[in-house]
Short mmCIF file of C-alpha atoms in Angstrom, two decimals:
data_model
loop_
_atom_site.label_atom_id
_atom_site.label_comp_id
_atom_site.label_asym_id
_atom_site.label_seq_id
_atom_site.Cartn_x
_atom_site.Cartn_y
_atom_site.Cartn_z
CA UNK N 1 153.60 -81.76 -7.16
CA UNK N 2 153.24 -78.21 -5.87
CA UNK N 3 156.92 -77.94 -4.98
CA UNK N 4 158.09 -78.67 -8.51
CA UNK N 5 156.95 -75.24 -9.61
CA UNK N 6 159.66 -73.60 -7.50
CA UNK N 7 163.36 -73.34 -8.23
CA UNK N 8 165.94 -73.96 -5.55
CA UNK N 9 167.94 -76.75 -3.88
CA UNK N 10 166.18 -80.06 -3.51
CA UNK N 11 166.27 -81.68 -0.08
CA UNK N 12 168.17 -84.94 -0.07
CA UNK N 13 169.40 -84.53 -3.64
CA UNK N 14 172.75 -83.56 -5.09
CA UNK N 15 170.99 -81.75 -7.91
CA UNK N 16 171.29 -77.97 -7.87
CA UNK N 17 167.68 -77.25 -8.73
CA UNK N 18 164.27 -78.86 -9.09
CA UNK N 19 164.71 -78.73 -12.86
CA UNK N 20 167.89 -80.79 -12.63
CA UNK N 21 166.34 -83.21 -10.16
CA UNK N 22 163.29 -83.76 -12.36
CA UNK N 23 165.45 -84.17 -15.42
CA UNK N 24 168.09 -86.48 -13.99
CA UNK N 25 166.44 -88.63 -11.37
CA UNK N 26 162.68 -88.38 -11.31
CA UNK N 27 162.09 -89.02 -15.03
CA UNK N 28 164.13 -92.22 -14.90
CA UNK N 29 162.27 -93.45 -11.82
CA UNK N 30 158.88 -92.49 -13.23
CA UNK N 31 159.58 -94.44 -16.40
CA UNK N 32 160.46 -97.53 -14.36
CA UNK N 33 157.31 -97.17 -12.23
CA UNK N 34 155.07 -96.58 -15.24
CA UNK N 35 156.07 -99.81 -16.95
CA UNK N 36 154.37 -101.91 -14.29
CA UNK N 37 151.99 -99.39 -12.70
CA UNK N 38 148.23 -99.59 -12.29
CA UNK N 39 146.27 -97.51 -14.84
CA UNK N 40 145.72 -94.74 -12.30
CA UNK N 41 149.39 -94.55 -11.29
CA UNK N 42 150.46 -94.87 -14.94
CA UNK N 43 148.38 -91.82 -15.84
CA UNK N 44 149.90 -89.80 -13.00
CA UNK N 45 153.41 -90.84 -13.97
CA UNK N 46 152.80 -89.81 -17.58
CA UNK N 47 151.44 -86.43 -16.43
CA UNK N 48 154.61 -85.70 -14.45
CA UNK N 49 156.78 -86.87 -17.38
CA UNK N 50 154.82 -84.52 -19.60
CA UNK N 51 155.64 -81.69 -17.20
CA UNK N 52 159.28 -82.49 -17.97
CA UNK N 53 158.67 -81.45 -21.59
CA UNK N 54 157.78 -77.99 -20.30
CA UNK N 55 160.90 -77.71 -18.13
CA UNK N 56 163.16 -79.06 -20.89
CA UNK N 57 161.71 -78.25 -24.33
CA UNK N 58 164.50 -80.26 -26.00
CA UNK N 59 163.10 -83.35 -24.19
CA UNK N 60 166.53 -85.00 -24.34
CA UNK N 61 166.30 -86.55 -20.89
CA UNK N 62 162.85 -88.02 -21.57
CA UNK N 63 163.92 -89.35 -24.96
CA UNK N 64 167.04 -90.94 -23.49
CA UNK N 65 164.85 -92.98 -21.15
CA UNK N 66 162.71 -95.90 -22.34
CA UNK N 67 159.72 -93.63 -22.88
CA UNK N 68 158.39 -95.65 -25.82
CA UNK N 69 157.80 -98.62 -23.51
CA UNK N 70 155.65 -96.40 -21.28
CA UNK N 71 153.64 -95.19 -24.28
CA UNK N 72 153.19 -98.79 -25.45
CA UNK N 73 151.76 -99.78 -22.08
CA UNK N 74 149.43 -96.78 -22.01
CA UNK N 75 148.11 -97.23 -25.55
CA UNK N 76 147.45 -100.97 -25.24
CA UNK N 77 144.53 -101.14 -22.83
CA UNK N 78 142.89 -104.56 -22.48
CA UNK N 79 139.54 -103.03 -21.62
CA UNK N 80 139.19 -101.82 -25.22
CA UNK N 81 139.00 -105.45 -26.35
CA UNK N 82 136.19 -106.35 -23.96
CA UNK N 83 132.71 -106.33 -25.60
CA UNK N 84 130.29 -104.35 -23.44
CA UNK N 85 127.57 -106.98 -23.61
CA UNK N 86 129.98 -109.65 -22.38
CA UNK N 87 131.42 -107.65 -19.51
CA UNK N 88 130.77 -109.27 -16.15
CA UNK N 89 129.44 -106.05 -14.66
CA UNK N 90 128.61 -103.20 -17.02
CA UNK N 91 129.19 -100.52 -14.38
CA UNK N 92 132.69 -101.81 -13.62
CA UNK N 93 133.41 -102.05 -17.35
CA UNK N 94 132.40 -98.42 -17.89
CA UNK N 95 134.55 -97.29 -14.95
CA UNK N 96 137.52 -99.16 -16.42
CA UNK N 97 136.85 -97.48 -19.77
CA UNK N 98 136.88 -94.07 -18.10
CA UNK N 99 140.16 -94.84 -16.35
CA UNK N 100 141.67 -96.16 -19.59
CA UNK N 101 140.46 -93.03 -21.38
CA UNK N 102 142.28 -90.75 -18.95
CA UNK N 103 145.50 -92.74 -19.38
CA UNK N 104 145.23 -92.89 -23.17
CA UNK N 105 144.49 -89.17 -23.37
CA UNK N 106 147.57 -88.34 -21.27
CA UNK N 107 149.76 -90.68 -23.32
CA UNK N 108 148.49 -89.26 -26.62
CA UNK N 109 149.14 -85.73 -25.43
CA UNK N 110 152.70 -86.65 -24.40
CA UNK N 111 153.33 -88.43 -27.71
CA UNK N 112 152.05 -85.42 -29.64
CA UNK N 113 154.64 -83.26 -27.88
CA UNK N 114 157.41 -85.81 -28.40
CA UNK N 115 156.68 -85.84 -32.14
CA UNK N 116 157.87 -82.24 -32.24
CA UNK N 117 161.36 -83.50 -31.41
CA UNK N 118 163.50 -84.43 -34.39
CA UNK N 119 165.69 -86.45 -32.04
CA UNK N 120 162.69 -88.55 -30.97
CA UNK N 121 161.58 -89.10 -34.58
CA UNK N 122 165.08 -90.27 -35.50
CA UNK N 123 165.27 -92.59 -32.50
CA UNK N 124 161.86 -94.22 -32.91
CA UNK N 125 159.97 -95.43 -35.97
CA UNK N 126 156.89 -93.58 -34.82
CA UNK N 127 154.65 -94.63 -37.70
CA UNK N 128 155.27 -98.35 -37.31
CA UNK N 129 155.09 -98.26 -33.54
CA UNK N 130 152.13 -95.98 -32.87
CA UNK N 131 149.93 -95.71 -35.96
CA UNK N 132 147.95 -98.93 -35.53
CA UNK N 133 147.38 -98.67 -31.73
CA UNK N 134 146.11 -95.11 -32.15
CA UNK N 135 143.83 -96.10 -35.04
CA UNK N 136 142.45 -98.96 -32.95
CA UNK N 137 141.68 -96.56 -30.09
CA UNK N 138 140.01 -94.15 -32.50
CA UNK N 139 137.72 -96.95 -33.74
CA UNK N 140 137.00 -98.26 -30.22
CA UNK N 141 134.07 -97.61 -27.88
CA UNK N 142 136.18 -95.27 -25.75
CA UNK N 143 134.14 -92.19 -24.71
CA UNK N 144 134.47 -89.50 -27.37
CA UNK N 145 136.01 -86.81 -25.19
CA UNK N 146 139.04 -89.05 -24.60
CA UNK N 147 139.68 -89.31 -28.33
CA UNK N 148 140.54 -85.62 -28.83
CA UNK N 149 144.27 -86.07 -28.26
CA UNK N 150 144.26 -89.44 -30.05
CA UNK N 151 142.91 -87.74 -33.17
CA UNK N 152 145.35 -84.83 -32.81
CA UNK N 153 148.26 -87.24 -32.44
CA UNK N 154 147.24 -89.18 -35.54
CA UNK N 155 146.90 -85.99 -37.55
CA UNK N 156 150.41 -84.99 -36.49
CA UNK N 157 151.70 -88.44 -37.47
CA UNK N 158 150.12 -87.91 -40.89
CA UNK N 159 151.82 -84.57 -41.36
CA UNK N 160 155.18 -86.11 -40.46
CA UNK N 161 154.68 -89.37 -42.38
CA UNK N 162 152.74 -88.77 -45.62
CA UNK N 163 153.21 -92.44 -46.50
CA UNK N 164 150.90 -93.75 -43.76
CA UNK N 165 149.18 -97.00 -44.74
CA UNK N 166 145.76 -95.26 -44.96
CA UNK N 167 144.75 -91.57 -44.93
CA UNK N 168 143.96 -90.71 -41.35
CA UNK N 169 141.69 -87.74 -42.06
CA UNK N 170 138.86 -90.05 -43.13
CA UNK N 171 139.10 -92.17 -39.97
CA UNK N 172 139.18 -89.08 -37.75
CA UNK N 173 136.04 -87.86 -39.51
CA UNK N 174 134.23 -91.21 -39.16
CA UNK N 175 135.18 -92.09 -35.59
CA UNK N 176 135.63 -88.69 -33.92
CA UNK N 177 134.13 -85.79 -35.88
CA UNK N 178 130.80 -87.33 -36.90
CA UNK N 179 130.00 -88.87 -33.47
CA UNK N 180 130.89 -85.56 -31.79
CA UNK N 181 128.60 -83.62 -34.13
CA UNK N 182 125.76 -86.09 -33.47
CA UNK N 183 126.21 -85.54 -29.72
CA UNK N 184 126.18 -81.79 -30.29
CA UNK N 185 122.92 -82.00 -32.26
CA UNK N 186 121.34 -84.30 -29.68
CA UNK N 187 122.31 -82.77 -26.37
CA UNK N 188 123.34 -79.16 -26.85
CA UNK N 189 120.93 -76.59 -25.43
CA UNK N 190 122.26 -73.94 -27.79
CA UNK N 191 120.39 -73.47 -31.09
CA UNK N 192 123.57 -72.01 -32.57
CA UNK N 193 125.56 -75.12 -31.63
CA UNK N 194 122.93 -77.39 -33.18
CA UNK N 195 122.95 -75.31 -36.35
CA UNK N 196 126.74 -75.44 -36.55
CA UNK N 197 126.67 -79.23 -36.08
CA UNK N 198 124.12 -79.96 -38.79
CA UNK N 199 125.80 -77.57 -41.24
CA UNK N 200 129.13 -79.32 -40.67
CA UNK N 201 127.52 -82.74 -41.11
CA UNK N 202 125.91 -81.58 -44.34
CA UNK N 203 129.31 -80.42 -45.57
CA UNK N 204 130.93 -83.77 -44.72
CA UNK N 205 128.19 -85.81 -46.40
CA UNK N 206 127.98 -83.51 -49.44
CA UNK N 207 131.72 -83.79 -50.00
CA UNK N 208 131.30 -87.54 -50.31
CA UNK N 209 133.51 -88.61 -47.42
CA UNK N 210 133.59 -92.43 -47.74
CA UNK N 211 131.22 -94.23 -45.35
CA UNK N 212 130.11 -90.95 -43.78
CA UNK N 213 126.39 -91.75 -44.08
CA UNK N 214 126.92 -95.20 -42.53
CA UNK N 215 128.85 -93.64 -39.65
CA UNK N 216 126.17 -91.00 -39.16
CA UNK N 217 123.38 -93.58 -39.05
CA UNK N 218 125.25 -96.00 -36.79
CA UNK N 219 125.96 -93.27 -34.23
CA UNK N 220 122.30 -92.34 -33.92
CA UNK N 221 122.27 -89.27 -36.15
CA UNK N 222 118.90 -89.85 -37.81
CA UNK N 223 116.61 -88.98 -34.88
CA UNK N 224 118.22 -85.59 -34.06
CA UNK N 225 118.22 -84.72 -37.78
CA UNK N 226 114.46 -85.35 -37.96
CA UNK N 227 113.91 -83.25 -34.82
CA UNK N 228 115.76 -80.36 -36.44
CA UNK N 229 113.20 -80.37 -39.27
CA UNK N 230 110.74 -78.85 -36.80
CA UNK N 231 113.02 -75.91 -36.02
CA UNK N 232 112.14 -72.44 -37.25
CA UNK N 233 115.75 -71.98 -38.32
CA UNK N 234 115.56 -72.34 -42.11
CA UNK N 235 119.27 -73.12 -42.45
CA UNK N 236 118.89 -76.01 -40.00
CA UNK N 237 115.90 -77.38 -41.89
CA UNK N 238 117.67 -77.04 -45.24
CA UNK N 239 120.81 -78.83 -44.02
CA UNK N 240 118.84 -81.56 -42.21
CA UNK N 241 116.82 -82.29 -45.34
CA UNK N 242 119.97 -82.56 -47.42
CA UNK N 243 121.61 -84.97 -45.00
CA UNK N 244 118.46 -87.07 -44.60
CA UNK N 245 118.07 -87.29 -48.37
CA UNK N 246 121.62 -88.61 -48.66
CA UNK N 247 120.86 -91.12 -45.90
CA UNK N 248 117.71 -92.21 -47.73
CA UNK N 249 119.82 -93.29 -50.70
CA UNK N 250 120.50 -96.41 -48.64
CA UNK N 251 117.20 -98.25 -48.20
CA UNK N 252 118.48 -99.76 -44.93
CA UNK N 253 118.06 -96.31 -43.37
CA UNK N 254 114.39 -96.00 -44.37
CA UNK N 255 112.95 -97.74 -41.26
CA UNK N 256 115.03 -95.56 -38.91
CA UNK N 257 114.00 -92.38 -40.74
CA UNK N 258 110.34 -93.33 -40.51
CA UNK N 259 110.57 -94.45 -36.85
CA UNK N 260 112.02 -91.04 -36.02
CA UNK N 261 108.74 -89.48 -37.22
CA UNK N 262 110.01 -87.94 -40.45
CA UNK N 263 106.90 -88.57 -42.57
CA UNK N 264 104.38 -86.28 -40.77
CA UNK N 265 107.03 -83.56 -40.39
CA UNK N 266 107.87 -83.71 -44.09
CA UNK N 267 104.20 -83.55 -45.01
CA UNK N 268 103.76 -80.44 -42.86
CA UNK N 269 106.71 -78.78 -44.61
CA UNK N 270 105.16 -79.58 -48.01
CA UNK N 271 101.63 -78.53 -47.08
CA UNK N 272 102.76 -75.25 -45.52
CA UNK N 273 104.86 -74.46 -48.59
CA UNK N 274 107.95 -73.69 -46.54
CA UNK N 275 111.00 -72.68 -48.60
CA UNK N 276 112.29 -76.27 -48.46
CA UNK N 277 109.03 -77.94 -49.53
CA UNK N 278 110.47 -79.31 -52.78
CA UNK N 279 113.33 -81.04 -50.96
CA UNK N 280 110.87 -82.39 -48.41
CA UNK N 281 108.66 -83.76 -51.20
CA UNK N 282 111.66 -85.39 -52.88
CA UNK N 283 112.58 -87.12 -49.62
CA UNK N 284 108.97 -88.24 -49.07
CA UNK N 285 108.89 -89.79 -52.52
CA UNK N 286 112.08 -91.68 -51.73
CA UNK N 287 110.58 -93.25 -48.60
CA UNK N 288 108.25 -96.29 -48.77
CA UNK N 289 105.07 -94.41 -47.82
#
């Protein structure tokens, strides 16, 4: 791997340089290996193939090989179909998910680069071949940080194929953006990061993104929103109240809001006449208390 960063003759090869050797011989062999490789070896093969896109920005050699078969293998991971509660050993299942995530992330990154090539887009019906597998991954229980390139790849597909079966921006919001913002609210040690997260969530919910409140509740967003009501940051409190009020429009969320301890916090906001007391009172009246 280190040697490929240097130009010069390649031992045992008729190629004149490492660029030519990687283009002509290694890519072809890597593609053949990747088709039947273990997940770990598949990921490494894809990473080296991706390096070929840097050496040859036209990507002609990669496109001329059966690269779509490699991407198909990488994006169809059986572990994504295994329910966690039915896995024989949860720890092994989670390890397999992590390994699959690394492979999927590498494959999505490579596909995103390949989509820049007009030659690739003419050769492959990218929408038909990759849209549904990528959507399935986005909706799966794959750890969030592995979905970054999946979401980016889908967004690029959208820009290149406006006639996608369903708008992808909504799915990216529901299955990537909202869960990431909930994690940021829950685990970030930075008050600024928490504020940014709740303000963004308020924007998403206020704009009426379909199913956004359901996604927020199902990913555990209610408890961190209630905790933010106790912050001294008035913008945080204002945004949290707005989001919680929207969540309260669905009576199924009432028990979760109350279990999170919202009622005494709301009463304190009202009794202390904080700037948001009217919104807090409105939310209290909406809850079965």
